[in-house]
mmCIF file of C-alpha atoms in Angstrom:
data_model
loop_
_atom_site.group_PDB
_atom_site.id
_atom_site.type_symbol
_atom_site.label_atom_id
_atom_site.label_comp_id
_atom_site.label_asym_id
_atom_site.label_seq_id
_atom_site.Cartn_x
_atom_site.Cartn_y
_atom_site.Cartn_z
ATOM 1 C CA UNK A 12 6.485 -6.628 -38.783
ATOM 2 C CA UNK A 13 6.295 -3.218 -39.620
ATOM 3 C CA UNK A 14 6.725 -1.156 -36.732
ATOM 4 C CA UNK A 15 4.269 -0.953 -33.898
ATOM 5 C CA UNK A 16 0.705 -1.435 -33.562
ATOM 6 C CA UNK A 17 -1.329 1.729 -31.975
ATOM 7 C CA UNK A 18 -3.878 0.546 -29.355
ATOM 8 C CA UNK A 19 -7.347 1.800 -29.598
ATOM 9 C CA UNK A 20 -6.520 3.990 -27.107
ATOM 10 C CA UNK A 21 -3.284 5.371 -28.356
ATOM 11 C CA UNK A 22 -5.100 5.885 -31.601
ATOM 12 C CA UNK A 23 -7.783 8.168 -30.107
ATOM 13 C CA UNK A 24 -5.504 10.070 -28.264
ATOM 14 C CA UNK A 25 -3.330 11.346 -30.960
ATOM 15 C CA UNK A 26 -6.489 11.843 -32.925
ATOM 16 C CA UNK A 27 -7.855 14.117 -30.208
ATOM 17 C CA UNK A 28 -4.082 16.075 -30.207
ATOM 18 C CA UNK A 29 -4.676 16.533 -33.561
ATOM 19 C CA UNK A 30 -7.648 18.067 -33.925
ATOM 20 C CA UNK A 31 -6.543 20.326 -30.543
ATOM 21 C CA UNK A 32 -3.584 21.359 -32.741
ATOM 22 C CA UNK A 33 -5.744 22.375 -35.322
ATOM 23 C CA UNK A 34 -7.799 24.249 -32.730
ATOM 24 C CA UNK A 35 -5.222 26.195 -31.539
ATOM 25 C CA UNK A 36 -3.636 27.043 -34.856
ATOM 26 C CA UNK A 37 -6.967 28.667 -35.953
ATOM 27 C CA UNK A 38 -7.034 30.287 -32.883
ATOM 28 C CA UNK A 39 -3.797 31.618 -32.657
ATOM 29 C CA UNK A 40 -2.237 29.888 -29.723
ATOM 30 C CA UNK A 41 1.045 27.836 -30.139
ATOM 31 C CA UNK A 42 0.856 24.347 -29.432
ATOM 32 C CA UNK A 43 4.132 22.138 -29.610
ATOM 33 C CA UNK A 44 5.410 18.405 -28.152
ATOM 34 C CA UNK A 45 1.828 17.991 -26.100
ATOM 35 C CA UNK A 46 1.895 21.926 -24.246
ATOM 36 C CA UNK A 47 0.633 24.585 -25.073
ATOM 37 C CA UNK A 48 3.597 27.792 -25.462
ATOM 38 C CA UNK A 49 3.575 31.356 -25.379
ATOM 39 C CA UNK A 50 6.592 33.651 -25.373
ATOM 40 C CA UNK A 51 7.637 34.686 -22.411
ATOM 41 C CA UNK A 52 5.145 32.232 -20.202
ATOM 42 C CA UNK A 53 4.877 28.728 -18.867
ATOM 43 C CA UNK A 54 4.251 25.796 -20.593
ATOM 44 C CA UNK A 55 1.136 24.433 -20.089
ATOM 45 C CA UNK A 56 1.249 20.946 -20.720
ATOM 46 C CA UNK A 57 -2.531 19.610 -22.554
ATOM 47 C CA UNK A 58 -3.099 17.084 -20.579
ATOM 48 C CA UNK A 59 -5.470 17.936 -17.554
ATOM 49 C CA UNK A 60 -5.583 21.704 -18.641
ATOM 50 C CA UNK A 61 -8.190 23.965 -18.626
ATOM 51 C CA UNK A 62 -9.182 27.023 -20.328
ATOM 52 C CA UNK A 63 -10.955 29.904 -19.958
ATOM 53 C CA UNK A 64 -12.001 32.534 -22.503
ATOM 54 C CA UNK A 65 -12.242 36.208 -21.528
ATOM 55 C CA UNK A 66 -13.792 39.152 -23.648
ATOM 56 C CA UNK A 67 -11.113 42.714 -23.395
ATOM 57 C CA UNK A 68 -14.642 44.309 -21.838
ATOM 58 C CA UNK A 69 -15.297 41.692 -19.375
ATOM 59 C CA UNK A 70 -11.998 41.307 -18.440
ATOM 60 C CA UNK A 71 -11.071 45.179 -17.918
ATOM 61 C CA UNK A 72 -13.340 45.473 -14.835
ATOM 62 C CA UNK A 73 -11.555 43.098 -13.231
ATOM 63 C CA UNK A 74 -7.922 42.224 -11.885
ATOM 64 C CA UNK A 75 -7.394 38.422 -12.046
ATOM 65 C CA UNK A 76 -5.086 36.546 -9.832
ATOM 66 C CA UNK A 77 -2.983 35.271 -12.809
ATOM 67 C CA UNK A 78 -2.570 38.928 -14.433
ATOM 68 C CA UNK A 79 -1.277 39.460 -10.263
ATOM 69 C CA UNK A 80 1.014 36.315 -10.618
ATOM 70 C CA UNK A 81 2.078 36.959 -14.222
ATOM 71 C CA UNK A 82 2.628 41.180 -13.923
ATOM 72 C CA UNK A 83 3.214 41.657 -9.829
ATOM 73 C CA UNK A 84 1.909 44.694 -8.283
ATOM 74 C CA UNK A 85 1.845 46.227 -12.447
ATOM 75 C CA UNK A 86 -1.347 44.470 -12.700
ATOM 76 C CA UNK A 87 -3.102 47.245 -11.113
ATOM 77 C CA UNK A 88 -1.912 49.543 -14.081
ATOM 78 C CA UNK A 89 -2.334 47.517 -17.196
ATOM 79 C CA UNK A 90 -5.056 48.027 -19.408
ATOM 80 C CA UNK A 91 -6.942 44.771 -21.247
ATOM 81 C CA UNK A 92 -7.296 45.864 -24.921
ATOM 82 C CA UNK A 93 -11.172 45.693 -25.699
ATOM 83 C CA UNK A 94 -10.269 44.448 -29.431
ATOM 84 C CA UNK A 95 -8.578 40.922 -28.433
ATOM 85 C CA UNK A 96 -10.085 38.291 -26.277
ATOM 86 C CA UNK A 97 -7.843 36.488 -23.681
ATOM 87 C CA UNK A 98 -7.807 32.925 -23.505
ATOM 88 C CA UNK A 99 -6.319 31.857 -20.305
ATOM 89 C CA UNK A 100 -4.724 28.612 -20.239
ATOM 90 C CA UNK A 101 -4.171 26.586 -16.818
ATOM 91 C CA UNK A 102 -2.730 23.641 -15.888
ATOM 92 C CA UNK A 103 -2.986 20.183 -13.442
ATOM 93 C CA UNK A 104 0.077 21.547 -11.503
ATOM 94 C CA UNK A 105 -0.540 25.099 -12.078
ATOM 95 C CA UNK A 106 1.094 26.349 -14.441
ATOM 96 C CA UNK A 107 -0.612 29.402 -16.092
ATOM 97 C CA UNK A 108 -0.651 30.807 -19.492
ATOM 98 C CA UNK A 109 -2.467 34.067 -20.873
ATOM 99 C CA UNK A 110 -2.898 34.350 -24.616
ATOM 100 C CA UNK A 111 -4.542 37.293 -26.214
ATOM 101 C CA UNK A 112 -6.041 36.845 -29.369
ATOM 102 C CA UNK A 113 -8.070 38.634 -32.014
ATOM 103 C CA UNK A 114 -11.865 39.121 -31.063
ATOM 104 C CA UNK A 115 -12.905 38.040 -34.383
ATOM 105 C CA UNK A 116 -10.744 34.848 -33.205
ATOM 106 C CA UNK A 117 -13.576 33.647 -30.721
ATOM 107 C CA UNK A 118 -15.603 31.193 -32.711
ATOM 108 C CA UNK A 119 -12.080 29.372 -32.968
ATOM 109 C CA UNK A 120 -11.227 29.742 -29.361
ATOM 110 C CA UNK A 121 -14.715 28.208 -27.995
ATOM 111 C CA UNK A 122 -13.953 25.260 -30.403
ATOM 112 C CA UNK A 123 -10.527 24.527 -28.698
ATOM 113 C CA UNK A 124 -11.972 25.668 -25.504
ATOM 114 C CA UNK A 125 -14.699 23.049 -26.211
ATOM 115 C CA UNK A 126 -11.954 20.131 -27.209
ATOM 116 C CA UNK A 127 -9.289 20.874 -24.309
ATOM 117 C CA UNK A 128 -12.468 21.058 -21.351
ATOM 118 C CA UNK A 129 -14.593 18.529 -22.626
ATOM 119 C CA UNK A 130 -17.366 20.615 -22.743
ATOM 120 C CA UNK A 131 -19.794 23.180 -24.245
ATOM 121 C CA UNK A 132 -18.124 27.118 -23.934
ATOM 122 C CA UNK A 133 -21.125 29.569 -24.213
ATOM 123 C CA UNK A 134 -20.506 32.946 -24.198
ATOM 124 C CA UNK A 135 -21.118 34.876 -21.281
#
């Protein structure tokens, strides 16, 4: 009579998208109409995406294939900043987003690390 009734179902979803969007506010990545967005960078739709958290230090011994896909043959010249963590977002189809954030960010970031994967994010 006055509008639609939510299933269960639909109810727990949009719960869980809320408290992602939360997540990702505190964290500093931009989360709009169910993906996740980043200047510049793919969309990385929430559903069946995964994330991965990277310290600047851990990350600067290292070239990763997305900094290759996202920066080309550059990759090999660009310096991580040890200050910010990187929180590497990737999707079902592939789709690949890199977000730096602010290292005092990363209690934040495991928490929507935690919510998108479905699972515990210790540090490494």
């Amino acid at each position: 009579m006055f509008g639609s009734k939510k299933t269960p179902e639909e109810k727990a979803t949009a719960a869980r998208l809320s408290k992602i969007r939360g997540a990702a506010a505190a964290a500093g990545v931009t989360m709009f109409g169910g993906k996740f967005r980043s200047p510049n960078q793919m969309d990385v739709p929430i559903d069946g995406a995964r994330i991965t958290i990277e310290r600047g230090e851990e990350a600067k011994a290292r070239i990763t294939a997305t900094r290759v896909a996202l920066t080309g043959i550059f990759a090999l010249w660009l310096k991580k900043d040890m200050t910010k963590l990187f929180i590497t977002i990737e999707g079902a189809s592939g789709e690949v987003l890199v977000q730096p954030v602010a290292a005092s960010k990363e209690p934040q970031a495991r928490i929507l690390a935690t919510l998108v994967n479905g699972e515990a994010t210790a540090p490494q």
